[in-house]
XYZ file of C-alpha atoms in Angstrom:
352
model
C 26.077 -6.472 -12.703
C 24.458 -9.755 -13.173
C 25.652 -12.349 -15.515
C 23.613 -14.979 -17.279
C 24.699 -18.118 -18.679
C 22.755 -20.359 -20.981
C 23.293 -23.935 -21.096
C 21.900 -25.835 -24.264
C 22.100 -29.584 -25.246
C 25.537 -28.703 -26.706
C 26.729 -27.840 -23.536
C 26.187 -31.110 -21.824
C 22.630 -30.578 -20.461
C 20.540 -33.882 -20.483
C 16.878 -34.290 -21.132
C 14.703 -35.843 -18.420
C 14.628 -39.492 -18.502
C 11.360 -40.976 -19.887
C 9.544 -43.928 -18.505
C 10.382 -45.541 -21.661
C 14.016 -45.223 -21.010
C 13.542 -46.847 -17.678
C 11.662 -49.790 -19.055
C 14.529 -50.218 -21.857
C 17.255 -50.291 -19.187
C 15.497 -52.442 -16.766
C 14.467 -54.931 -19.769
C 10.673 -54.623 -18.775
C 7.468 -52.990 -20.438
C 6.243 -49.706 -19.843
C 3.374 -51.285 -18.156
C 5.558 -52.971 -15.534
C 7.293 -49.477 -14.791
C 3.816 -48.179 -14.382
C 2.848 -50.749 -11.957
C 6.154 -50.287 -9.977
C 5.480 -46.679 -9.651
C 1.559 -47.085 -8.737
C 1.132 -50.422 -7.694
C 4.419 -52.130 -6.627
C 2.766 -54.953 -4.546
C 1.735 -56.713 -7.783
C 5.258 -56.617 -9.198
C 7.736 -59.694 -8.432
C 10.265 -58.482 -6.085
C 13.296 -59.284 -8.418
C 11.714 -57.309 -11.153
C 10.570 -54.376 -8.941
C 14.237 -54.108 -7.823
C 15.420 -54.004 -11.467
C 13.088 -51.188 -12.213
C 14.053 -49.209 -9.027
C 17.526 -49.731 -10.007
C 16.955 -48.260 -13.369
C 15.116 -45.244 -11.968
C 17.877 -44.228 -9.606
C 20.706 -44.817 -12.096
C 18.741 -42.534 -14.823
C 17.421 -40.030 -12.178
C 13.981 -40.680 -13.252
C 11.280 -38.255 -11.592
C 7.891 -39.043 -12.138
C 5.456 -36.301 -13.576
C 2.849 -36.076 -10.760
C 1.104 -33.221 -12.274
C 0.443 -34.984 -15.500
C -0.654 -38.027 -13.611
C -3.155 -36.269 -11.458
C -4.410 -34.496 -14.581
C -5.040 -37.578 -16.489
C -6.911 -38.973 -13.511
C -8.877 -35.785 -13.429
C -7.756 -34.639 -9.945
C -4.819 -32.635 -8.465
C -3.238 -32.508 -5.122
C -2.817 -28.548 -5.284
C -4.828 -26.043 -3.572
C -4.896 -22.456 -4.903
C -5.027 -19.766 -2.015
C -5.829 -16.079 -3.366
C -5.335 -13.473 -0.838
C -5.931 -9.694 -1.098
C -2.404 -8.692 -0.105
C 0.747 -10.783 0.374
C 2.519 -7.749 1.945
C 0.071 -7.964 4.980
C 1.363 -10.268 7.752
C -1.972 -11.138 8.345
C -2.218 -12.941 5.064
C 0.933 -14.564 5.642
C 0.003 -16.154 8.920
C -3.291 -17.351 7.407
C -1.308 -19.011 4.608
C 0.878 -20.603 7.136
C -2.279 -22.169 8.713
C -3.614 -23.387 5.278
C -0.132 -24.789 4.416
C 0.351 -26.717 7.644
C -2.713 -28.715 7.208
C -2.114 -29.272 3.564
C 1.186 -30.684 4.247
C -0.444 -33.186 6.406
C -2.581 -34.260 3.595
C 0.086 -34.568 1.208
C -1.275 -31.392 -0.745
C 0.612 -28.238 -2.038
C -0.669 -24.717 -1.527
C -0.237 -22.250 -4.516
C -0.385 -18.825 -3.262
C -1.849 -15.957 -5.483
C -1.860 -12.243 -4.751
C -4.955 -10.241 -5.949
C -3.500 -6.869 -4.696
C -7.274 -5.866 -3.958
C -7.672 -5.845 -7.967
C -10.848 -7.691 -9.022
C -9.219 -8.061 -12.619
C -6.174 -9.595 -11.241
C -8.157 -11.918 -8.961
C -10.275 -13.215 -12.008
C -6.825 -13.938 -13.842
C -5.912 -15.962 -10.862
C -8.898 -17.761 -10.695
C -8.777 -18.807 -14.538
C -5.316 -20.077 -14.153
C -6.087 -22.051 -11.176
C -9.088 -23.538 -12.746
C -7.179 -24.300 -16.054
C -4.407 -26.035 -13.574
C -7.411 -28.210 -12.308
C -6.685 -27.560 -8.883
C -8.238 -29.680 -6.066
C -10.068 -26.412 -4.949
C -9.670 -22.970 -4.027
C -9.324 -20.795 -0.860
C -10.021 -17.197 -1.366
C -10.378 -13.744 0.187
C -12.298 -12.342 -2.491
C -12.787 -8.504 -3.323
C -16.511 -9.425 -3.769
C -17.974 -12.398 -2.082
C -20.937 -11.951 -4.702
C -18.650 -12.253 -7.686
C -20.566 -14.720 -10.032
C -17.066 -16.275 -11.114
C -17.079 -17.773 -7.783
C -20.541 -19.627 -8.158
C -19.536 -20.565 -11.807
C -16.237 -22.235 -10.395
C -18.275 -24.335 -8.195
C -20.878 -25.274 -10.818
C -17.930 -26.532 -12.809
C -16.585 -28.829 -10.289
C -13.993 -26.497 -8.548
C -14.668 -26.486 -4.848
C -14.320 -22.949 -3.306
C -13.983 -21.888 0.585
C -14.149 -18.321 1.356
C -11.760 -17.316 3.999
C -11.938 -14.181 5.974
C -15.496 -13.612 4.507
C -18.752 -14.708 5.607
C -20.805 -16.515 2.937
C -24.546 -17.791 2.334
C -25.119 -21.116 1.961
C -23.687 -21.695 -1.638
C -20.002 -21.806 -0.144
C -18.414 -23.038 2.864
C -16.592 -20.084 4.688
C -14.247 -19.102 7.410
C -14.710 -15.797 8.948
C -14.331 -13.434 12.169
C -17.258 -11.374 13.362
C -16.062 -8.165 12.052
C -19.098 -6.252 13.514
C -18.329 -7.422 17.002
C -14.562 -6.309 16.378
C -15.825 -2.860 15.412
C -18.005 -2.567 18.515
C -15.180 -3.755 20.826
C -12.872 -0.823 19.536
C -15.851 1.640 19.805
C -16.690 0.647 23.159
C -13.008 1.048 24.249
C -12.605 4.555 22.868
C -15.736 5.859 24.270
C -14.944 4.266 27.697
C -11.445 6.002 27.613
C -13.315 9.238 27.346
C -13.255 10.235 23.612
C -15.857 12.519 21.973
C -14.398 12.750 18.312
C -13.627 9.531 16.897
C -12.499 8.581 13.320
C -12.833 5.326 11.314
C -10.223 4.904 8.645
C -10.477 2.152 6.066
C -11.479 1.237 2.721
C -12.708 0.725 0.188
C -15.787 0.665 2.042
C -17.317 -1.650 -0.352
C -15.125 -4.345 0.944
C -17.354 -6.782 2.969
C -14.659 -6.775 6.176
C -14.385 -3.019 6.013
C -18.005 -2.308 5.830
C -18.700 -4.742 8.673
C -16.119 -3.343 10.933
C -17.202 0.190 10.110
C -20.879 -1.010 10.734
C -20.012 -2.359 14.226
C -17.990 0.675 15.349
C -20.364 3.191 13.937
C -23.464 1.690 15.750
C -21.533 1.731 18.885
C -20.181 5.386 18.581
C -23.419 6.963 17.318
C -25.277 5.532 20.186
C -23.327 7.343 22.553
C -24.360 10.679 23.662
C -22.287 13.507 22.604
C -19.873 11.564 20.434
C -18.934 12.641 16.890
C -17.944 9.846 14.210
C -15.640 11.159 11.130
C -15.278 8.348 8.324
C -12.297 8.508 6.077
C -12.025 6.260 3.273
C -8.687 4.971 1.587
C -8.430 2.996 -1.628
C -5.600 0.601 -0.352
C -5.071 -0.293 3.385
C -1.304 -0.050 3.531
C 1.361 1.719 5.385
C 1.677 4.493 2.875
C -1.737 5.145 2.735
C -2.193 5.270 6.741
C 0.597 7.913 6.676
C -0.872 9.939 4.264
C -4.422 9.945 5.770
C -2.556 10.597 9.099
C -0.817 13.799 7.842
C -4.183 15.002 6.497
C -5.969 14.531 9.807
C -2.883 15.738 11.907
C -3.027 19.003 9.924
C -6.722 19.528 11.223
C -7.261 22.389 13.442
C -7.156 20.857 17.323
C -10.901 21.690 18.094
C -12.090 19.676 14.795
C -9.510 17.011 14.884
C -10.521 13.745 16.181
C -8.803 12.618 19.450
C -9.089 8.657 18.641
C -9.010 6.590 15.596
C -9.963 3.157 14.664
C -8.265 1.888 11.628
C -9.423 -1.233 9.612
C -6.086 -2.996 9.736
C -3.027 -2.736 11.355
C -0.831 -1.822 8.583
C -2.968 1.298 8.138
C -2.694 1.991 11.810
C 1.145 1.818 11.734
C 1.497 4.293 8.895
C -1.055 6.542 10.773
C 1.051 6.254 14.162
C 3.998 7.323 12.126
C 2.219 10.338 10.977
C 1.239 11.416 14.462
C 5.010 11.105 15.492
C 6.137 13.209 12.545
C 3.533 15.844 13.279
C 4.502 15.840 16.915
C 1.395 14.472 18.479
C 1.736 12.279 21.404
C 0.002 8.902 21.174
C -2.070 8.166 23.110
C -2.530 11.707 24.730
C -3.259 13.622 21.489
C -4.480 10.665 19.659
C -5.488 7.276 20.802
C -5.230 4.618 18.018
C -6.523 0.957 17.595
C -5.896 -1.202 14.658
C -7.163 -4.684 13.360
C -5.565 -7.927 12.927
C -2.778 -7.944 15.710
C -0.084 -8.821 13.363
C 3.288 -9.333 15.056
C 4.411 -5.732 14.129
C 1.703 -4.078 16.293
C 3.281 -5.236 19.585
C 6.718 -4.055 18.163
C 5.808 -0.486 17.235
C 7.508 2.638 18.836
C 4.163 2.962 20.756
C 2.731 -0.587 20.806
C -0.334 -0.771 18.975
C -3.765 -1.647 20.304
C -5.621 -4.113 18.036
C -8.504 -6.377 17.419
C -7.168 -9.658 17.192
C -8.010 -12.222 14.638
C -6.879 -15.921 14.779
C -5.083 -15.774 11.458
C -3.597 -19.202 11.410
C -6.657 -20.961 12.612
C -8.723 -19.181 9.931
C -6.481 -20.697 7.233
C -6.103 -24.118 8.844
C -10.055 -24.380 9.314
C -10.728 -23.160 5.601
C -8.242 -26.034 4.356
C -9.965 -28.545 6.589
C -13.473 -27.460 5.117
C -11.915 -27.963 1.404
C -10.737 -31.404 2.447
C -14.027 -32.306 4.022
C -15.820 -30.905 0.528
C -13.405 -32.796 -1.577
C -13.735 -36.101 0.324
C -17.544 -35.846 0.600
C -18.348 -35.031 -3.025
C -22.163 -34.670 -3.528
C -22.916 -35.692 0.014
C -21.136 -32.383 1.189
C -23.128 -29.821 3.129
C -21.754 -26.211 3.522
C -20.414 -24.974 6.669
C -19.905 -21.418 7.806
C -17.446 -21.092 10.641
C -17.396 -17.962 12.632
C -14.743 -16.970 15.180
C -14.817 -14.317 17.823
C -12.209 -11.353 17.798
C -10.628 -10.027 20.818
C -9.450 -6.466 21.888
C -5.725 -6.372 22.757
C -5.187 -2.960 24.549
C -1.790 -1.588 24.475
C 0.017 1.856 24.952
C -1.367 3.339 21.643
C -4.909 3.676 23.310
C -4.267 3.339 26.989
C -3.572 6.574 28.790
C -2.718 4.770 32.136
C -0.401 2.265 30.622
C 1.441 4.994 28.457
C 2.124 7.013 31.772
C 3.404 4.104 33.679
């Protein structure tokens, strides 16, 4: 049982000391304390020391948020991602935070959970907080709210999404990633191949599917099956895997490309429960190459994205935009993915 203790002023708590109290204790004006905090070089050393002693004695902590808001700027950056449960976005956030730390900036992480309404709520709150800028993997990169934010003075950088000239963006060539997966499975001899992802309206998913479908459909005698899911998580991967495993062997695909690794890991679990061997009965390729991919019971082949570099590059673009202001010119940075082949789709390696 949890126990909650509530302390009020009558229990000995102390209010946060104010700048006026610091000034009174040091025997100086509020303006002098402000100068010590913001322009210490203009204050006489003896006076500066008295103020600093007063700050230490009272435990005074300056309100940076209020100071920045009064100045019309902040050192906080909003990062809005689709799913914090996906390690890909954790790695992306780590890259963004690493560069933010170097620039004395704080990253505020928001999880949209692939929900446009929730995403809009986060955008509204971040704008009200007067953040320095927003990094976002949007549900819809054409959402007019993003353009409105920029028009009102909040810089926006799209992450893991290509953009037109209206925004800076950092993305991966997802169509190329789809082509890499398609070529690999066709060259491995598969003739019934499934694409699994969703929603198909999401740009990353549609791009991965487009590259994959173009490659598979060009191959002679190869059948492509498409399966759409609402959410790309382990549970959804397991559910669609159970559905496919129950198909008659002659109509069931022998290989599947899944639009992210969480889906692929759930799908792999379903194959194991159904008694299908991977990759003999079902070859599997995922996308993102998260750490769990290589640690799976059958190590997962995956299209690798440089997640940390995406986050770091997005933060770099945002810093450039903030510093350059009206002279800024939007840039679109596109990284190339790599296919990492492991046992889940490599018959030869699996036998070894």
